[in-house]
Tab-separated table of C-alpha atoms and ligand atoms in Angstrom:
chain	number	residue	atom	x	y	z
A	1	MET	CA	-22.293	4.630	13.756
A	2	LEU	CA	-19.742	4.330	14.999
A	3	GLY	CA	-18.695	1.159	16.156
A	4	ASN	CA	-16.527	0.302	18.801
A	5	PHE	CA	-12.755	0.178	18.632
A	6	ILE	CA	-9.172	0.394	20.285
A	7	TYR	CA	-6.475	2.913	18.241
A	8	SER	CA	-3.306	3.076	19.043
A	9	ASN	CA	-0.487	3.971	16.746
A	10	PRO	CA	3.042	3.970	18.144
A	11	THR	CA	5.114	5.018	14.961
A	12	LYS	CA	6.543	8.474	15.660
A	13	ILE	CA	7.069	10.233	12.154
A	14	TYR	CA	9.705	12.078	11.488
A	15	PHE	CA	8.465	14.427	8.237
A	16	GLY	CA	9.780	17.135	6.093
A	17	GLU	CA	13.381	17.985	4.849
A	18	ASN	CA	15.458	17.832	7.230
A	19	ALA	CA	13.713	14.752	9.035
A	20	LEU	CA	16.595	12.365	8.527
A	21	ASN	CA	17.866	14.316	11.886
A	22	GLY	CA	15.403	12.364	13.093
A	23	LEU	CA	17.720	9.126	12.945
A	24	ARG	CA	20.264	10.735	15.446
A	25	GLU	CA	18.006	10.945	17.867
A	26	GLU	CA	16.323	7.287	17.304
A	27	LEU	CA	19.294	5.391	16.943
A	28	PRO	CA	20.706	5.628	20.300
A	29	LYS	CA	17.767	3.537	21.997
A	30	TYR	CA	18.756	0.443	20.291
A	31	GLY	CA	21.651	-1.657	20.708
A	32	GLU	CA	24.594	-1.865	17.805
A	33	ASN	CA	23.665	-4.140	15.415
A	34	VAL	CA	21.758	-2.432	12.835
A	35	LEU	CA	20.027	-4.651	9.738
A	36	LEU	CA	19.922	-1.597	7.268
A	37	VAL	CA	17.995	-3.428	4.786
A	38	TYR	CA	17.875	-1.446	0.860
A	39	GLY	CA	16.153	-2.621	-2.815
A	40	GLY	CA	18.203	-3.006	-6.088
A	41	GLY	CA	20.161	0.147	-5.441
A	42	SER	CA	17.841	3.087	-6.049
A	43	ILE	CA	19.376	4.511	-2.483
A	44	LYS	CA	23.128	4.198	-4.014
A	45	LYS	CA	21.945	6.505	-6.800
A	46	ASN	CA	20.558	9.367	-5.619
A	47	GLY	CA	22.764	9.455	-2.350
A	48	ILE	CA	20.087	8.110	0.707
A	49	TYR	CA	22.681	5.538	1.076
A	50	ASP	CA	25.754	7.787	1.779
A	51	ASP	CA	23.565	9.861	4.347
A	52	VAL	CA	22.221	7.318	5.971
A	53	ILE	CA	25.397	5.523	6.119
A	54	ALA	CA	26.881	8.091	7.956
A	55	ILE	CA	24.464	8.611	10.475
A	56	LEU	CA	24.938	4.892	11.572
A	57	LEU	CA	28.572	5.316	11.685
A	58	GLU	CA	27.938	8.133	13.396
A	59	CYS	CA	25.799	6.648	16.015
A	60	GLY	CA	28.409	3.960	16.414
A	61	LYS	CA	26.748	1.191	14.993
A	62	LYS	CA	27.806	-2.079	13.419
A	63	VAL	CA	26.092	-2.123	10.171
A	64	ILE	CA	25.489	-5.191	8.365
A	65	GLU	CA	23.889	-4.496	5.131
A	66	ASP	CA	20.394	-7.233	3.909
A	67	ALA	CA	20.098	-5.539	-0.113
A	68	GLY	CA	18.418	-7.025	-3.039
A	69	VAL	CA	14.701	-6.529	-1.870
A	70	MET	CA	12.916	-6.332	-5.008
A	71	PRO	CA	9.209	-5.059	-5.235
A	72	ASN	CA	6.805	-7.138	-4.217
A	73	PRO	CA	9.857	-8.723	-1.768
A	74	THR	CA	9.497	-13.100	-1.820
A	75	VAL	CA	9.211	-15.619	0.648
A	76	GLU	CA	12.749	-16.916	-0.472
A	77	LYS	CA	14.170	-13.285	0.103
A	78	LEU	CA	12.651	-13.753	3.684
A	79	TYR	CA	14.363	-16.735	4.371
A	80	GLU	CA	17.840	-14.847	3.335
A	81	GLY	CA	16.529	-11.658	5.638
A	82	CYS	CA	15.752	-13.712	8.447
A	83	GLU	CA	19.152	-15.887	8.159
A	84	ARG	CA	21.273	-13.173	7.712
A	85	ALA	CA	19.750	-11.388	11.264
A	86	ARG	CA	20.084	-14.033	12.854
A	87	GLU	CA	24.081	-14.615	12.425
A	88	GLY	CA	24.723	-10.922	13.003
A	89	ASN	CA	22.548	-11.178	16.217
A	90	ILE	CA	20.268	-7.624	14.902
A	91	ASP	CA	18.939	-5.548	17.620
A	92	LEU	CA	17.293	-3.148	14.897
A	93	ILE	CA	15.863	-3.437	11.545
A	94	LEU	CA	16.498	-0.357	9.219
A	95	ALA	CA	14.654	-0.125	6.515
A	96	VAL	CA	15.359	2.274	3.436
A	97	GLY	CA	12.781	2.091	0.227
A	98	GLY	CA	9.383	1.739	-0.446
A	99	GLY	CA	6.900	-0.568	0.523
A	100	SER	CA	8.601	-3.447	0.095
A	101	VAL	CA	11.310	-2.565	1.870
A	102	CYS	CA	9.391	-1.952	4.743
A	103	ASP	CA	7.173	-4.804	3.854
A	104	TYR	CA	10.483	-7.002	3.904
A	105	ALA	CA	11.818	-5.664	7.230
A	106	LYS	CA	8.663	-6.064	8.986
A	107	ALA	CA	8.392	-9.831	7.651
A	108	VAL	CA	11.886	-10.399	9.069
A	109	SER	CA	11.539	-8.813	12.422
A	110	VAL	CA	8.979	-11.218	13.187
A	111	SER	CA	10.340	-14.097	12.046
A	112	THR	CA	13.843	-14.407	12.336
A	113	HIS	CA	13.142	-16.032	16.186
A	114	CYS	CA	10.226	-17.929	14.557
A	115	LYS	CA	10.108	-21.579	14.918
A	116	GLU	CA	7.856	-22.373	12.244
A	117	ASP	CA	8.139	-21.569	8.716
A	118	PRO	CA	7.128	-17.830	8.958
A	119	TRP	CA	5.013	-18.187	5.333
A	120	GLU	CA	3.145	-20.835	6.903
A	121	LYS	CA	2.548	-19.278	10.335
A	122	TYR	CA	2.015	-16.043	9.216
A	123	TYR	CA	0.947	-15.732	5.759
A	124	LEU	CA	-0.820	-19.184	5.131
A	125	ARG	CA	-2.776	-19.539	8.817
A	126	MET	CA	-2.390	-15.659	9.886
A	127	GLU	CA	-1.473	-16.522	12.846
A	128	ASP	CA	-0.522	-13.900	15.723
A	129	VAL	CA	3.503	-13.260	16.646
A	130	ASP	CA	4.581	-15.027	19.825
A	131	ASN	CA	8.410	-15.128	19.570
A	132	ASP	CA	10.821	-12.218	20.156
A	133	ILE	CA	10.157	-9.313	17.227
A	134	ILE	CA	13.105	-7.237	16.158
A	135	PRO	CA	12.089	-3.159	15.668
A	136	VAL	CA	12.018	-1.545	12.634
A	137	GLY	CA	12.436	1.752	11.871
A	138	CYS	CA	11.720	3.006	8.098
A	139	VAL	CA	13.512	5.655	5.858
A	140	LEU	CA	10.691	5.760	3.408
A	141	THR	CA	11.537	6.840	-0.504
A	142	MET	CA	8.487	5.918	-2.274
A	143	VAL	CA	4.586	6.722	-1.357
A	144	GLY	CA	1.850	4.600	-1.599
A	145	THR	CA	1.763	1.907	0.580
A	146	GLY	CA	1.393	3.160	3.990
A	147	SER	CA	3.784	0.609	5.008
A	148	GLU	CA	5.763	3.499	7.071
A	149	MET	CA	2.760	3.436	10.096
A	150	ASN	CA	1.379	-0.026	9.520
A	151	GLY	CA	1.593	-3.177	10.629
A	152	GLY	CA	1.208	-4.739	7.139
A	153	SER	CA	3.852	-6.846	5.109
A	154	VAL	CA	3.102	-8.434	1.864
A	155	ILE	CA	5.418	-11.192	0.843
A	156	THR	CA	5.058	-13.331	-2.758
A	157	ASN	CA	5.363	-16.595	-3.128
A	158	HIS	CA	5.567	-16.939	-6.923
A	159	LYS	CA	5.925	-21.101	-6.621
A	160	GLN	CA	2.691	-20.977	-4.855
A	161	LYS	CA	0.796	-18.477	-7.414
A	162	ARG	CA	0.496	-16.373	-3.603
A	163	LYS	CA	0.846	-12.925	-3.066
A	164	ILE	CA	-0.823	-12.580	0.842
A	165	GLY	CA	-0.524	-9.663	3.070
A	166	HIS	CA	-0.730	-9.886	7.084
A	167	VAL	CA	-1.638	-7.007	8.507
A	168	PHE	CA	0.853	-7.017	12.139
A	169	GLY	CA	-0.335	-5.494	15.501
A	170	ASP	CA	0.831	-2.570	17.190
A	171	ASN	CA	4.466	-4.123	18.598
A	172	VAL	CA	5.352	-4.925	14.610
A	173	MET	CA	4.609	-1.221	13.552
A	174	PRO	CA	7.647	0.624	12.922
A	175	LYS	CA	8.477	2.885	16.115
A	176	PHE	CA	9.947	4.983	13.440
A	177	SER	CA	9.603	6.404	9.813
A	178	ILE	CA	11.542	9.073	8.456
A	179	MET	CA	9.477	10.818	5.610
A	180	ASN	CA	11.266	13.326	3.180
A	181	PRO	CA	9.384	14.273	0.163
A	182	VAL	CA	12.678	15.072	-1.755
A	183	TYR	CA	13.255	11.748	-0.872
A	184	THR	CA	10.689	11.172	-3.455
A	185	PHE	CA	11.208	12.983	-6.481
A	186	THR	CA	13.650	10.747	-8.027
A	187	LEU	CA	10.887	7.803	-8.269
A	188	PRO	CA	10.435	7.356	-12.082
A	189	ARG	CA	7.496	8.212	-13.380
A	190	TYR	CA	5.632	4.787	-13.860
A	191	GLN	CA	6.364	3.872	-10.348
A	192	MET	CA	5.196	7.766	-9.126
A	193	THR	CA	1.650	7.525	-10.805
A	194	ALA	CA	1.137	3.392	-9.515
A	195	GLY	CA	2.029	4.776	-5.655
A	196	PHE	CA	-0.820	7.813	-6.766
A	197	PHE	CA	-3.343	5.231	-7.455
A	198	ASP	CA	-2.309	2.835	-4.387
A	199	ILE	CA	-3.410	5.463	-2.477
A	200	MET	CA	-6.605	6.297	-3.773
A	201	SER	CA	-7.599	2.731	-3.794
A	202	HIS	CA	-6.698	3.002	-0.068
A	203	ILE	CA	-9.086	5.143	0.379
A	204	LEU	CA	-11.916	3.701	-2.017
A	205	GLU	CA	-11.323	0.502	-0.208
A	206	GLN	CA	-12.070	1.746	3.255
A	207	TYR	CA	-15.074	4.316	1.584
A	208	PHE	CA	-16.751	1.989	-0.184
A	209	SER	CA	-18.302	-0.332	2.582
A	210	GLY	CA	-21.314	0.733	4.914
A	211	TYR	CA	-23.311	3.451	4.543
A	212	ASP	CA	-23.584	5.007	8.143
A	213	ASP	CA	-23.590	8.327	8.767
A	214	ASN	CA	-19.150	8.069	9.358
A	215	THR	CA	-16.759	10.586	10.255
A	216	SER	CA	-14.517	8.640	8.413
A	217	ASP	CA	-16.052	9.024	5.135
A	218	TYR	CA	-15.982	13.034	5.436
A	219	ILE	CA	-12.368	12.546	6.177
A	220	MET	CA	-11.709	10.323	3.049
A	221	GLU	CA	-13.516	12.355	0.934
A	222	GLY	CA	-11.101	15.316	1.921
A	223	LEU	CA	-8.407	13.241	1.308
A	224	LEU	CA	-9.454	12.011	-1.467
A	225	LYS	CA	-9.512	16.053	-3.172
A	226	SER	CA	-6.555	16.497	-1.989
A	227	LEU	CA	-4.832	13.818	-3.668
A	228	ILE	CA	-7.013	14.539	-6.980
A	229	HIS	CA	-5.843	17.569	-6.363
A	230	SER	CA	-1.863	17.001	-5.945
A	231	THR	CA	-1.167	14.157	-8.186
A	232	LYS	CA	-2.927	16.899	-11.030
A	233	ILE	CA	-0.007	18.662	-10.069
A	234	ALA	CA	2.796	16.387	-9.083
A	235	VAL	CA	2.407	14.662	-13.046
A	236	LYS	CA	2.875	17.533	-14.477
A	237	ASN	CA	5.931	18.636	-12.153
A	238	PRO	CA	6.988	16.065	-9.839
A	239	LYS	CA	9.499	18.411	-8.439
A	240	ASP	CA	7.027	20.281	-7.229
A	241	TYR	CA	7.212	20.471	-2.972
A	242	GLU	CA	4.132	21.151	-1.787
A	243	ALA	CA	1.967	18.577	-4.028
A	244	ARG	CA	4.667	15.774	-3.433
A	245	SER	CA	4.519	16.585	0.560
A	246	ASN	CA	0.899	16.747	0.248
A	247	ILE	CA	1.047	13.342	-1.439
A	248	MET	CA	3.002	11.673	0.879
A	249	TRP	CA	0.882	12.647	3.897
A	250	ILE	CA	-2.088	11.123	2.435
A	251	ALA	CA	-0.867	7.967	1.946
A	252	THR	CA	0.399	7.653	5.179
A	253	TRP	CA	-3.157	8.854	6.404
A	254	ALA	CA	-5.112	6.603	3.816
A	255	LEU	CA	-3.532	3.280	5.524
A	256	ASN	CA	-2.053	4.346	9.091
A	257	THR	CA	-5.748	2.498	10.314
A	258	PHE	CA	-7.120	5.544	11.551
A	259	VAL	CA	-9.756	6.296	8.397
A	260	ALA	CA	-10.858	2.620	9.044
A	261	LYS	CA	-12.077	2.900	12.601
A	262	GLY	CA	-15.829	2.271	13.317
A	263	LYS	CA	-16.762	1.181	10.114
A	264	THR	CA	-16.796	-1.840	8.167
A	265	THR	CA	-14.190	-2.260	4.503
A	266	ASP	CA	-13.626	-3.778	2.287
A	267	TRP	CA	-10.020	-4.345	0.354
A	268	GLU	CA	-11.484	-6.623	-2.783
A	269	VAL	CA	-9.818	-4.707	-5.295
A	270	HIS	CA	-6.382	-5.103	-3.342
A	271	MET	CA	-7.406	-9.413	-3.286
A	272	ILE	CA	-8.013	-9.089	-7.076
A	273	GLY	CA	-4.957	-7.226	-7.530
A	274	GLN	CA	-2.741	-9.062	-5.559
A	275	SER	CA	-3.545	-12.342	-7.373
A	276	ILE	CA	-2.741	-10.380	-10.074
A	277	GLY	CA	0.651	-9.698	-8.899
A	278	ALA	CA	1.325	-13.407	-7.971
A	279	TYR	CA	1.179	-14.031	-11.441
A	280	THR	CA	2.660	-11.525	-12.960
A	281	ASP	CA	4.717	-9.596	-10.471
A	282	ALA	CA	3.801	-6.160	-11.555
A	283	THR	CA	4.029	-3.513	-9.964
A	284	HIS	CA	1.397	-3.212	-7.110
A	285	GLY	CA	-0.418	0.013	-7.976
A	286	MET	CA	-0.663	-0.774	-11.750
A	287	THR	CA	-2.822	-4.185	-10.695
A	288	LEU	CA	-4.749	-2.133	-8.562
A	289	SER	CA	-5.808	0.603	-11.326
A	290	ALA	CA	-6.477	-1.978	-14.341
A	291	VAL	CA	-8.941	-3.229	-12.109
A	292	SER	CA	-10.932	-1.138	-10.252
A	293	ILE	CA	-13.103	0.934	-12.808
A	294	PRO	CA	-15.127	-2.414	-13.614
A	295	TYR	CA	-14.922	-3.706	-10.320
A	296	TYR	CA	-16.213	-0.383	-9.285
A	297	LYS	CA	-18.904	-0.492	-11.912
A	298	PHE	CA	-20.273	-4.196	-11.545
A	299	ILE	CA	-20.759	-3.527	-7.652
A	300	MET	CA	-22.230	0.339	-8.231
A	301	PRO	CA	-25.904	-0.902	-8.743
A	302	TYR	CA	-25.563	-2.727	-5.424
A	303	GLY	CA	-23.853	0.430	-2.934
A	304	LEU	CA	-25.931	3.207	-5.300
A	305	LYS	CA	-25.999	5.080	-2.606
A	306	LYS	CA	-22.329	5.787	-2.025
A	307	PHE	CA	-21.363	6.213	-5.156
A	308	LYS	CA	-24.092	8.947	-6.329
A	309	ARG	CA	-22.351	10.491	-2.313
A	310	TYR	CA	-18.922	10.200	-4.331
A	311	ALA	CA	-20.017	11.600	-7.251
A	312	ILE	CA	-21.045	14.696	-5.971
A	313	ASN	CA	-18.653	15.183	-3.010
A	314	VAL	CA	-15.166	14.206	-4.225
A	315	TRP	CA	-15.722	14.481	-8.177
A	316	ASP	CA	-17.961	17.615	-7.894
A	317	VAL	CA	-20.908	16.087	-10.542
A	318	LYS	CA	-23.814	18.093	-10.355
A	319	PRO	CA	-26.854	16.116	-9.271
A	320	ASP	CA	-29.737	18.456	-10.841
A	321	GLY	CA	-32.173	16.526	-13.264
A	322	LYS	CA	-29.991	13.466	-13.481
A	323	THR	CA	-31.140	9.765	-11.673
A	324	ASP	CA	-28.783	8.050	-9.205
A	325	GLU	CA	-27.427	5.808	-11.734
A	326	GLN	CA	-26.321	8.808	-13.830
A	327	ILE	CA	-25.030	10.325	-10.725
A	328	ALA	CA	-22.925	7.729	-9.660
A	329	GLU	CA	-22.323	6.770	-13.182
A	330	GLN	CA	-20.790	10.501	-13.780
A	331	GLY	CA	-18.689	9.794	-10.953
A	332	LEU	CA	-16.542	6.482	-11.952
A	333	ALA	CA	-16.243	8.664	-15.367
A	334	GLU	CA	-14.707	11.154	-13.988
A	335	MET	CA	-12.576	8.887	-11.464
A	336	GLU	CA	-11.704	7.000	-15.349
A	337	ASN	CA	-10.493	10.650	-16.734
A	338	TYR	CA	-8.391	11.573	-13.980
A	339	MET	CA	-6.821	8.019	-14.539
A	340	ARG	CA	-6.486	8.461	-17.748
A	341	GLU	CA	-4.971	12.172	-17.334
A	342	ILE	CA	-2.328	11.327	-14.762
A	343	GLY	CA	-1.341	7.516	-16.862
A	344	LEU	CA	-2.472	5.094	-15.139
A	345	VAL	CA	-2.947	1.337	-16.858
A	346	MET	CA	-6.215	0.478	-17.474
A	347	ASN	CA	-5.967	-3.076	-18.678
A	348	ILE	CA	-4.497	-6.014	-16.966
A	349	SER	CA	-3.078	-7.442	-20.723
A	350	GLU	CA	-0.937	-4.366	-20.348
A	351	LEU	CA	0.490	-6.231	-17.138
A	352	GLY	CA	0.909	-9.374	-18.719
A	353	VAL	CA	-1.824	-11.406	-17.829
A	354	LYS	CA	-3.179	-13.753	-20.221
A	355	GLU	CA	-6.400	-15.131	-21.354
A	356	GLU	CA	-5.037	-18.448	-19.788
A	357	MET	CA	-4.176	-17.052	-16.385
A	358	LEU	CA	-7.749	-15.822	-15.445
A	359	GLU	CA	-9.174	-18.856	-13.954
A	360	GLY	CA	-6.000	-19.253	-11.910
A	361	ILE	CA	-5.718	-15.680	-10.655
A	362	ALA	CA	-9.783	-15.767	-9.730
A	363	ASP	CA	-9.283	-18.898	-7.972
A	364	GLY	CA	-6.406	-17.085	-5.959
A	365	THR	CA	-8.114	-14.059	-5.060
A	366	PHE	CA	-9.374	-13.810	-1.660
A	367	ILE	CA	-13.018	-13.202	-1.728
A	368	MET	CA	-14.116	-10.610	1.164
A	369	GLU	CA	-17.265	-9.736	2.444
A	370	GLY	CA	-17.056	-6.043	3.702
A	371	GLY	CA	-18.155	-4.062	0.198
A	372	TYR	CA	-21.733	-3.873	-1.318
A	373	LYS	CA	-21.295	-6.916	-3.124
A	374	VAL	CA	-20.006	-10.633	-1.943
A	375	LEU	CA	-18.385	-11.791	-5.603
A	376	GLU	CA	-18.174	-14.911	-6.457
A	377	HIS	CA	-15.779	-16.805	-8.851
A	378	ASP	CA	-17.476	-15.967	-12.219
A	379	ASP	CA	-17.474	-12.187	-11.429
A	380	VAL	CA	-13.928	-11.786	-10.615
A	381	ILE	CA	-13.113	-13.567	-13.972
A	382	GLN	CA	-15.814	-10.542	-15.470
A	383	ILE	CA	-14.109	-7.929	-13.892
A	384	LEU	CA	-10.741	-9.541	-15.311
A	385	LYS	CA	-12.489	-9.726	-18.677
A	386	GLU	CA	-13.506	-6.863	-18.473
A	387	SER	CA	-10.148	-4.692	-17.795
A	388	MET	CA	-8.721	-6.006	-20.975
A	389	LYS	CA	-11.697	-4.675	-23.127
A	390	TYR	CA	-10.335	-1.198	-22.035
B	1	LIG	O1	14.884	-1.052	-5.188
B	1	LIG	P1	15.256	-0.043	-5.858
B	1	LIG	O2	16.211	0.179	-6.360
B	1	LIG	O3	15.505	0.823	-4.467
B	1	LIG	O4	13.934	0.908	-6.736
B	1	LIG	C1	13.034	0.426	-6.082
B	1	LIG	C2	11.885	-0.243	-6.879
B	1	LIG	O5	12.037	-0.378	-8.053
B	1	LIG	C3	12.073	1.790	-6.740
B	1	LIG	N1	12.482	3.511	-6.102
B	1	LIG	C4	11.891	3.304	-4.978
B	1	LIG	N2	12.256	4.450	-4.228
B	1	LIG	C5	12.607	5.468	-5.041
B	1	LIG	C6	13.043	4.194	-6.626
B	1	LIG	N3	13.326	4.706	-7.215
B	1	LIG	C7	13.860	6.168	-8.108
B	1	LIG	N4	14.226	7.073	-6.071
B	1	LIG	C8	13.670	6.162	-5.305
B	1	LIG	N5	13.499	7.092	-3.888
B	1	LIG	O6	10.377	1.929	-7.175
B	1	LIG	C9	10.670	0.811	-7.184
B	1	LIG	C10	8.811	0.065	-6.528
B	1	LIG	O7	9.693	0.273	-5.234
B	1	LIG	P2	8.579	-0.851	-3.841
B	1	LIG	O8	9.392	-0.711	-2.739
B	1	LIG	O9	8.067	-2.545	-4.291
B	1	LIG	O10	7.109	0.315	-4.170
B	1	LIG	P3	5.934	0.376	-3.213
B	1	LIG	O11	5.733	1.703	-2.347
B	1	LIG	O12	4.549	0.654	-4.004
B	1	LIG	O13	5.375	-1.347	-2.423
B	1	LIG	C11	5.322	-2.109	-3.105
B	1	LIG	C12	4.867	-3.437	-2.065
B	1	LIG	O14	4.131	-3.280	-1.024
B	1	LIG	C13	2.965	-4.313	-0.939
B	1	LIG	C14	2.415	-4.085	-1.938
B	1	LIG	O15	1.579	-5.415	-2.651
B	1	LIG	C15	4.174	-4.584	-2.731
B	1	LIG	O16	4.880	-5.708	-2.495
B	1	LIG	N6	1.963	-3.064	-0.002
B	1	LIG	C16	2.160	-3.229	0.767
B	1	LIG	C17	0.768	-2.062	2.050
B	1	LIG	C18	1.047	-2.562	3.104
B	1	LIG	N7	2.735	-2.736	4.117
B	1	LIG	O17	0.213	-2.059	4.277
B	1	LIG	C19	-0.363	-2.061	1.494
B	1	LIG	C20	0.180	-1.969	-0.021
B	1	LIG	O18	-1.695	-1.638	-0.634
B	1	LIG	C21	0.386	-2.442	-0.831
B	1	LIG	O19	-0.198	-4.440	-1.105
B	2	LIG	ZN1	-2.050	-1.153	-2.068
C-alpha cells in the first residue's frame, strides 16, 4: 500500500544537445549579480565555461566567480563562498559542474544570509532554513547524484571527520537545470563509472525497504534495467549519445524524490560510504560500490523476499528448481559480475581505508531504520572487513 504523501518538484529541466539555450530564458528572471560556481577547471578545458559566460554577458549579468569547488566540498570552502555571495549581493547562484558544485551552490544559497554557523545549524542540528535563500540554477556536467533536481547538499568537515548531507525543501531545489548529455563525454572513466554506481545505489537504497505492493518498486526495476543496459554500452563507447542521455535522465529520476514517495527507504550504504569519505576523501560512487555487495549479503537473510524479487526482475535469474536463498544469492552474484565488468572499486583498501580507521568509520556511520536490518556498530565493522577481502 502506498503511504500518504505530498509530491512537488519545482525544478525546470532543459534536456538535450541544445539545452544551454534554456539559460537565455531563465536568466532574465533574476537580478543582475550572478555568482558563477564551478570546480577545478574541467569546464575551462572542455569549453562549457566559455559558452556559459557568453550567455551570461549577453543577458547583461555581472558575473562574480567562485571557482575551485572540490569534489566532496568542505565547510571551509562553504564559509568562503558565503563571504563572496554577501560581498557581491548575489541574486542568482549558477552552478556549472557535478554534484559537488550543485550541492555547494545550495549550501551557499541557504547559508549566505544565515545568522548562525551553517555547519552547526543545517548539518549537525539538521534545522530548517528560516532566512533568505538565494535561488540556484545548475548546468550539469557530471551524472550521478541527482543534485540537479533535488534539495540534497552534502558537505564535508575534515577536522570533525564528518561528511553529512542535508536534504532541503522545495524552496532550495534548483529553479532550473540544464542537462546536455554531451557535456558528460569528457568525464574521466573513473568519475564516469563512479557516477553510474551512484545512480544504482540511489535506486537500491529506496528499493530494498518494505514489502508492500508498491508501484515505485516496479518503476525502480525499470530504471535499473535501463541503467544496466545503457552503462554496459557507455563503458565500451563513452560517446554513445543514446546511452549517455538515458543514463543522465535515469540519474535524475533515481533521486528527484519521486520514487521514494509513499514508501520506506534505507540509505545505510550511503551512510557507510559518507563516513568512508570523511576519512579518505574518496570518490563518492566508489565508496558505495566498495561496501554494497558485503552490505547486501549481510542483510539478505532479513529481506529475502525482496532480494529474490530483485534477482528475478532485475537480473533475469531463472527461479526453477532453486531455493529462495539460491535465487537471491545468484542475483547478488550477477550484480557483482556487472560491477566488475564496468570497473568499479570493490575493496575499501583501494580507497585508502586502513585497518586502524575502521572503528572511527563505524562510529561516524549514521544508523538508519528503514532497511531490512538495523545495523549495530559491530555489523558495520564486519561489512567493512568483508569489503577488504574483495
Ligand atoms: O572540478 P572539476 O575540474 O570540474 O572536475 C570534476 C571533479 O574532479 C570532474 N568533472 C565533472 N564534470 C566533468 C568533469 N571532468 C571532465 N569533464 C566533465 N564534464 O569530476 C570530478 C567529480 O565531480 P563531483 O561533482 O565531485 O562528482 P559527483 O557529481 O559525483 O558529486 C559528488 C558529491 O555529491 C554528493 C557526494 O557526497 C559528493 O560530495 N552527493 C550529493 C547528493 C545529492 N545532492 O542528493 C546525493 C549523493 O548521494 C551524493 O552524496
Ligand atoms: Zn549517492
